PDB file of C-alpha atoms in Angstrom:
ATOM      1  CA  MET A   1      -0.008   0.005  -0.056  1.00 50.00           C
ATOM      2  CA  GLU A   2       1.289   3.458  -0.905  1.00 58.00           C
ATOM      3  CA  LYS A   3       3.035   5.297   1.948  1.00 57.00           C
ATOM      4  CA  GLY A   4       0.520   7.824   3.645  1.00 61.00           C
ATOM      5  CA  VAL A   5      -2.547   5.971   2.518  1.00 60.00           C
ATOM      6  CA  THR A   6      -2.654   3.875   5.752  1.00 61.00           C
ATOM      7  CA  GLU A   7      -2.316   6.985   7.639  1.00 61.00           C
ATOM      8  CA  ARG A   8      -5.080   8.812   5.868  1.00 63.00           C
ATOM      9  CA  VAL A   9      -7.469   5.657   6.067  1.00 62.00           C
ATOM     10  CA  SER A  10      -6.731   5.378   9.852  1.00 64.00           C
ATOM     11  CA  PHE A  11      -7.314   8.966  10.399  1.00 63.00           C
ATOM     12  CA  LEU A  12     -10.589   8.881   8.364  1.00 64.00           C
ATOM     13  CA  CYS A  13     -11.714   5.777  10.349  1.00 63.00           C
ATOM     14  CA  ILE A  14     -11.057   7.667  13.668  1.00 65.00           C
ATOM     15  CA  MET A  15     -12.974  10.898  12.321  1.00 64.00           C
ATOM     16  CA  ILE A  16     -15.864   8.728  11.465  1.00 69.00           C
ATOM     17  CA  ALA A  17     -15.983   7.020  14.736  1.00 65.00           C
ATOM     18  CA  SER A  18     -15.513  10.366  16.562  1.00 66.00           C
ATOM     19  CA  ALA A  19     -18.397  11.960  14.505  1.00 64.00           C
ATOM     20  CA  ILE A  20     -20.612   8.984  15.367  1.00 67.00           C
ATOM     21  CA  PHE A  21     -19.725   9.174  19.008  1.00 64.00           C
ATOM     22  CA  SER A  22     -20.104  12.928  19.022  1.00 63.00           C
ATOM     23  CA  GLY A  23     -23.607  12.629  17.710  1.00 63.00           C
ATOM     24  CA  ALA A  24     -24.538  10.068  20.444  1.00 62.00           C
ATOM     25  CA  VAL A  25     -23.294  12.468  23.084  1.00 60.00           C
ATOM     26  CA  ILE A  26     -25.185  15.370  21.645  1.00 60.00           C
ATOM     27  CA  ALA A  27     -28.399  13.384  21.303  1.00 59.00           C
ATOM     28  CA  HIS A  28     -27.961  12.246  24.943  1.00 57.00           C
ATOM     29  CA  ALA A  29     -27.244  15.758  26.108  1.00 56.00           C
ATOM     30  CA  ILE A  30     -30.468  17.020  24.254  1.00 56.00           C
ATOM     31  CA  ASP A  31     -32.489  14.181  26.045  1.00 56.00           C
ATOM     32  CA  LEU A  32     -30.847  14.933  29.391  1.00 52.00           C
ATOM     33  CA  LYS A  33     -31.669  18.559  28.990  1.00 51.00           C
ATOM     34  CA  ARG A  34     -35.243  17.733  28.874  1.00 53.00           C
ATOM     35  CA  ASP A  35     -34.818  15.400  32.051  1.00 53.00           C
ATOM     36  CA  HIS A  36     -32.939  18.213  33.841  1.00 57.00           C
ATOM     37  CA  SER A  37     -35.922  20.731  33.672  1.00 75.00           C
ATOM     38  CA  ILE A  38     -38.428  18.153  35.255  1.00 87.00           C
ATOM     39  CA  ARG A  39     -40.187  18.929  38.427  1.00 92.00           C
ATOM     40  CA  ASP A  40     -42.287  17.056  40.981  1.00 95.00           C
ATOM     41  CA  PRO A  41     -46.044  17.315  40.099  1.00 97.00           C
ATOM     42  CA  THR A  42     -48.668  18.379  42.547  1.00 98.00           C
ATOM     43  CA  TYR A  43     -51.083  15.519  43.593  1.00 98.00           C
ATOM     44  CA  GLN A  44     -53.761  16.790  41.226  1.00 98.00           C
ATOM     45  CA  GLU A  45     -51.212  16.989  38.236  1.00 98.00           C
ATOM     46  CA  ALA A  46     -50.103  13.294  39.150  1.00 98.00           C
ATOM     47  CA  LEU A  47     -53.816  12.190  38.979  1.00 97.00           C
ATOM     48  CA  GLN A  48     -54.395  14.023  35.673  1.00 98.00           C
ATOM     49  CA  PHE A  49     -51.357  12.457  34.121  1.00 97.00           C
ATOM     50  CA  LEU A  50     -52.288   9.071  35.497  1.00 96.00           C
ATOM     51  CA  PHE A  51     -55.627   9.430  33.847  1.00 95.00           C
ATOM     52  CA  SER A  52     -54.232  10.501  30.519  1.00 96.00           C
ATOM     53  CA  ASP A  53     -51.433   8.148  30.354  1.00 96.00           C
ATOM     54  CA  GLN A  54     -52.002   5.230  28.081  1.00 95.00           C
ATOM     55  CA  THR A  55     -49.198   2.807  29.394  1.00 95.00           C
ATOM     56  CA  ASP A  56     -51.800   0.597  31.057  1.00 91.00           C
ATOM     57  CA  LYS A  57     -53.109  -0.284  27.626  1.00 94.00           C
ATOM     58  CA  ASN A  58     -50.086  -2.170  26.714  1.00 92.00           C
ATOM     59  CA  GLN A  59     -50.266  -5.970  27.062  1.00 90.00           C
ATOM     60  CA  HIS A  60     -48.085  -7.710  29.602  1.00 90.00           C
ATOM     61  CA  ASN A  61     -46.326 -10.751  28.096  1.00 91.00           C
ATOM     62  CA  GLU A  62     -42.844 -12.527  28.370  1.00 89.00           C
ATOM     63  CA  SER A  63     -41.184  -9.867  26.313  1.00 88.00           C
ATOM     64  CA  TYR A  64     -43.116  -6.894  27.758  1.00 91.00           C
ATOM     65  CA  THR A  65     -42.794  -7.010  31.678  1.00 93.00           C
ATOM     66  CA  CYS A  66     -43.264  -4.764  34.603  1.00 93.00           C
ATOM     67  CA  MET A  67     -39.916  -3.038  33.879  1.00 93.00           C
ATOM     68  CA  ASN A  68     -41.254  -2.069  30.340  1.00 93.00           C
ATOM     69  CA  PHE A  69     -44.450  -0.760  31.887  1.00 95.00           C
ATOM     70  CA  ALA A  70     -42.516   1.349  34.466  1.00 95.00           C
ATOM     71  CA  ASP A  71     -40.090   2.603  31.805  1.00 93.00           C
ATOM     72  CA  ALA A  72     -42.856   3.679  29.318  1.00 94.00           C
ATOM     73  CA  PHE A  73     -44.647   5.291  32.051  1.00 95.00           C
ATOM     74  CA  ARG A  74     -41.589   7.184  33.368  1.00 94.00           C
ATOM     75  CA  ASN A  75     -40.718   8.258  29.835  1.00 91.00           C
ATOM     76  CA  ASN A  76     -44.192   9.703  29.372  1.00 94.00           C
ATOM     77  CA  ALA A  77     -44.013  11.523  32.705  1.00 94.00           C
ATOM     78  CA  LEU A  78     -40.680  12.936  31.737  1.00 90.00           C
ATOM     79  CA  ASN A  79     -42.152  14.062  28.352  1.00 90.00           C
ATOM     80  CA  GLU A  80     -44.742  15.996  30.331  1.00 92.00           C
ATOM     81  CA  GLY A  81     -42.117  17.507  32.602  1.00 92.00           C
ATOM     82  CA  TYR A  82     -42.667  15.443  35.774  1.00 94.00           C
ATOM     83  CA  ARG A  83     -39.968  13.698  37.786  1.00 93.00           C
ATOM     84  CA  CYS A  84     -40.873   9.971  38.192  1.00 95.00           C
ATOM     85  CA  GLY A  85     -39.086   7.261  40.181  1.00 95.00           C
ATOM     86  CA  TYR A  86     -38.612   3.548  39.615  1.00 94.00           C
ATOM     87  CA  VAL A  87     -39.735   1.512  42.666  1.00 96.00           C
ATOM     88  CA  THR A  88     -38.214  -1.965  43.049  1.00 95.00           C
ATOM     89  CA  ILE A  89     -40.184  -4.141  45.264  1.00 96.00           C
ATOM     90  CA  GLU A  90     -38.292  -7.096  46.554  1.00 95.00           C
ATOM     91  CA  PHE A  91     -40.191 -10.348  47.519  1.00 95.00           C
ATOM     92  CA  PRO A  92     -38.693 -13.497  48.904  1.00 94.00           C
ATOM     93  CA  GLU A  93     -38.321 -15.310  45.549  1.00 92.00           C
ATOM     94  CA  THR A  94     -38.648 -12.412  42.892  1.00 93.00           C
ATOM     95  CA  SER A  95     -38.948  -8.698  42.494  1.00 94.00           C
ATOM     96  CA  HIS A  96     -41.457  -6.393  40.721  1.00 96.00           C
ATOM     97  CA  VAL A  97     -41.096  -2.755  39.332  1.00 96.00           C
ATOM     98  CA  ILE A  98     -43.631   0.064  39.628  1.00 97.00           C
ATOM     99  CA  VAL A  99     -43.338   3.819  39.698  1.00 97.00           C
ATOM    100  CA  CYS A 100     -43.749   6.720  41.985  1.00 98.00           C
ATOM    101  CA  PHE A 101     -44.145  10.393  42.170  1.00 97.00           C
ATOM    102  CA  ASN A 102     -43.015  12.678  44.976  1.00 97.00           C
ATOM    103  CA  THR A 103     -45.893  15.109  44.846  1.00 97.00           C
ATOM    104  CA  SER A 104     -45.114  18.711  45.811  1.00 96.00           C
ATOM    105  CA  ASP A 105     -48.252  18.906  48.044  1.00 96.00           C
ATOM    106  CA  ASN A 106     -49.131  15.326  49.184  1.00 96.00           C
ATOM    107  CA  GLY A 107     -45.850  13.478  49.237  1.00 96.00           C
ATOM    108  CA  LEU A 108     -44.964  10.219  47.830  1.00 97.00           C
ATOM    109  CA  ILE A 109     -47.475   8.079  45.795  1.00 98.00           C
ATOM    110  CA  PHE A 110     -46.797   4.669  44.453  1.00 98.00           C
ATOM    111  CA  ILE A 111     -48.447   3.709  41.041  1.00 98.00           C
ATOM    112  CA  GLU A 112     -48.853   0.384  39.389  1.00 97.00           C
ATOM    113  CA  PRO A 113     -48.343   1.344  35.729  1.00 96.00           C
ATOM    114  CA  GLN A 114     -49.925  -1.924  34.518  1.00 95.00           C
ATOM    115  CA  ASN A 115     -53.339  -0.775  35.790  1.00 96.00           C
ATOM    116  CA  ASP A 116     -52.949   2.798  36.945  1.00 95.00           C
ATOM    117  CA  GLU A 117     -53.713   2.026  40.531  1.00 96.00           C
ATOM    118  CA  ILE A 118     -52.367   4.067  43.300  1.00 97.00           C
ATOM    119  CA  VAL A 119     -51.109   1.486  45.699  1.00 97.00           C
ATOM    120  CA  THR A 120     -49.816   1.376  49.366  1.00 96.00           C
ATOM    121  CA  LEU A 121     -46.555  -0.242  50.001  1.00 96.00           C
ATOM    122  CA  THR A 122     -45.129  -1.346  53.309  1.00 95.00           C
ATOM    123  CA  THR A 123     -42.254  -3.512  54.082  1.00 95.00           C
ATOM    124  CA  GLY A 124     -43.470  -6.655  55.688  1.00 96.00           C
ATOM    125  CA  GLN A 125     -46.964  -6.346  54.272  1.00 96.00           C
ATOM    126  CA  PRO A 126     -48.320  -8.269  51.163  1.00 96.00           C
ATOM    127  CA  TYR A 127     -48.423  -6.656  47.768  1.00 96.00           C
ATOM    128  CA  LEU A 128     -49.517  -9.005  44.750  1.00 94.00           C
ATOM    129  CA  GLY A 129     -50.006 -11.844  47.212  1.00 94.00           C
ATOM    130  CA  ARG A 130     -46.295 -11.781  48.244  1.00 95.00           C
ATOM    131  CA  ILE A 131     -44.679 -10.160  51.357  1.00 96.00           C
ATOM    132  CA  ILE A 132     -42.598  -7.064  50.680  1.00 96.00           C
ATOM    133  CA  LEU A 133     -39.074  -7.731  51.801  1.00 96.00           C
ATOM    134  CA  ARG A 134     -37.562  -4.301  50.724  1.00 95.00           C
ATOM    135  CA  LEU A 135     -38.293  -1.190  48.548  1.00 94.00           C
ATOM    136  CA  SER A 136     -36.019   0.857  46.804  1.00 94.00           C
ATOM    137  CA  ILE A 137     -36.669   4.084  44.834  1.00 94.00           C
ATOM    138  CA  THR A 138     -34.354   4.996  41.974  1.00 92.00           C
ATOM    139  CA  TRP A 139     -34.471   8.837  40.921  1.00 86.00           C
ATOM    140  CA  PRO A 140     -32.198   9.236  37.894  1.00 70.00           C
ATOM    141  CA  ILE A 141     -29.151  11.531  38.411  1.00 62.00           C
ATOM    142  CA  PHE A 142     -28.956  13.226  35.172  1.00 56.00           C
ATOM    143  CA  SER A 143     -26.155  15.840  35.693  1.00 49.00           C
ATOM    144  CA  GLU A 144     -23.754  13.084  36.959  1.00 51.00           C
ATOM    145  CA  PHE A 145     -24.551  11.004  34.050  1.00 53.00           C
ATOM    146  CA  LEU A 146     -24.015  13.758  31.443  1.00 57.00           C
ATOM    147  CA  SER A 147     -20.779  14.638  33.050  1.00 58.00           C
ATOM    148  CA  MET A 148     -19.426  11.116  32.798  1.00 62.00           C
ATOM    149  CA  LEU A 149     -20.622  10.810  29.235  1.00 64.00           C
ATOM    150  CA  VAL A 150     -18.725  14.075  28.327  1.00 63.00           C
ATOM    151  CA  LEU A 151     -15.586  13.117  30.102  1.00 64.00           C
ATOM    152  CA  SER A 152     -15.618   9.594  28.481  1.00 69.00           C
ATOM    153  CA  PHE A 153     -16.020  11.444  25.089  1.00 67.00           C
ATOM    154  CA  ILE A 154     -13.015  13.614  25.786  1.00 68.00           C
ATOM    155  CA  ILE A 155     -10.844  10.828  26.879  1.00 70.00           C
ATOM    156  CA  PHE A 156     -11.751   8.767  23.935  1.00 71.00           C
ATOM    157  CA  GLN A 157     -10.881  11.550  21.581  1.00 70.00           C
ATOM    158  CA  LEU A 158      -7.599  12.068  23.124  1.00 68.00           C
ATOM    159  CA  LEU A 159      -6.730   8.326  23.209  1.00 71.00           C
ATOM    160  CA  MET A 160      -7.553   7.966  19.553  1.00 70.00           C
ATOM    161  CA  THR A 161      -5.614  11.089  18.431  1.00 72.00           C
ATOM    162  CA  ALA A 162      -2.665   9.905  20.472  1.00 70.00           C
ATOM    163  CA  THR A 163      -2.753   6.438  19.007  1.00 74.00           C
ATOM    164  CA  LEU A 164      -3.005   7.772  15.391  1.00 72.00           C
ATOM    165  CA  LEU A 165      -0.040  10.231  16.042  1.00 72.00           C
ATOM    166  CA  ALA A 166       1.985   7.185  17.446  1.00 73.00           C
ATOM    167  CA  ILE A 167       1.298   5.199  14.432  1.00 75.00           C
ATOM    168  CA  ILE A 168       2.140   8.035  11.994  1.00 75.00           C
ATOM    169  CA  VAL A 169       5.516   8.827  13.821  1.00 75.00           C
ATOM    170  CA  TYR A 170       6.393   5.062  14.055  1.00 76.00           C
ATOM    171  CA  ARG A 171       5.767   4.480  10.433  1.00 76.00           C
ATOM    172  CA  ARG A 172       7.640   7.538   9.259  1.00 77.00           C
ATOM    173  CA  ASN A 173      10.742   6.502  11.238  1.00 79.00           C
ATOM    174  CA  HIS A 174      10.601   2.835  10.326  1.00 78.00           C
ATOM    175  CA  THR A 175       9.422   2.806   6.773  1.00 72.00           C
ATOM    176  CA  LYS A 176      11.833   3.403   3.832  1.00 62.00           C
TER     177      LYS A 176
END
């Protein structure tokens, strides 16, 4: 292969990979900006959202589980500007995922997104015919995720550029 062609092809591949990676970072940043401007709904707003949301119309099956219901409900809530948490309910043999809102005027409410029911959850008490061992709520941390994404992008770019430069210098010094 002609001298310099390999370097140009390598550089082109790195630039294409960088452009794809940059596009992914920008897309995530746009999505995270939406998530960053969310707020806790009032109790009335939560009820109105619950009534209008269509997630409960989806069919539960082996490939569309409680996690899919919770994810769809949460994404719909985010699109409306409301912060929504994932609630993991641990039972002795299994677990289940629902969602929650921390309403600004009435506190925490738990919602079963498969049927839009507002439920009461207490550790040691039954839910869905099983005793609840533990509850955990996950509120996504967007700013930390965005920072990690941008930092990994910068490190990736620097490593790829350094690798390309090292290859070019090596080939120039060791090729006749």
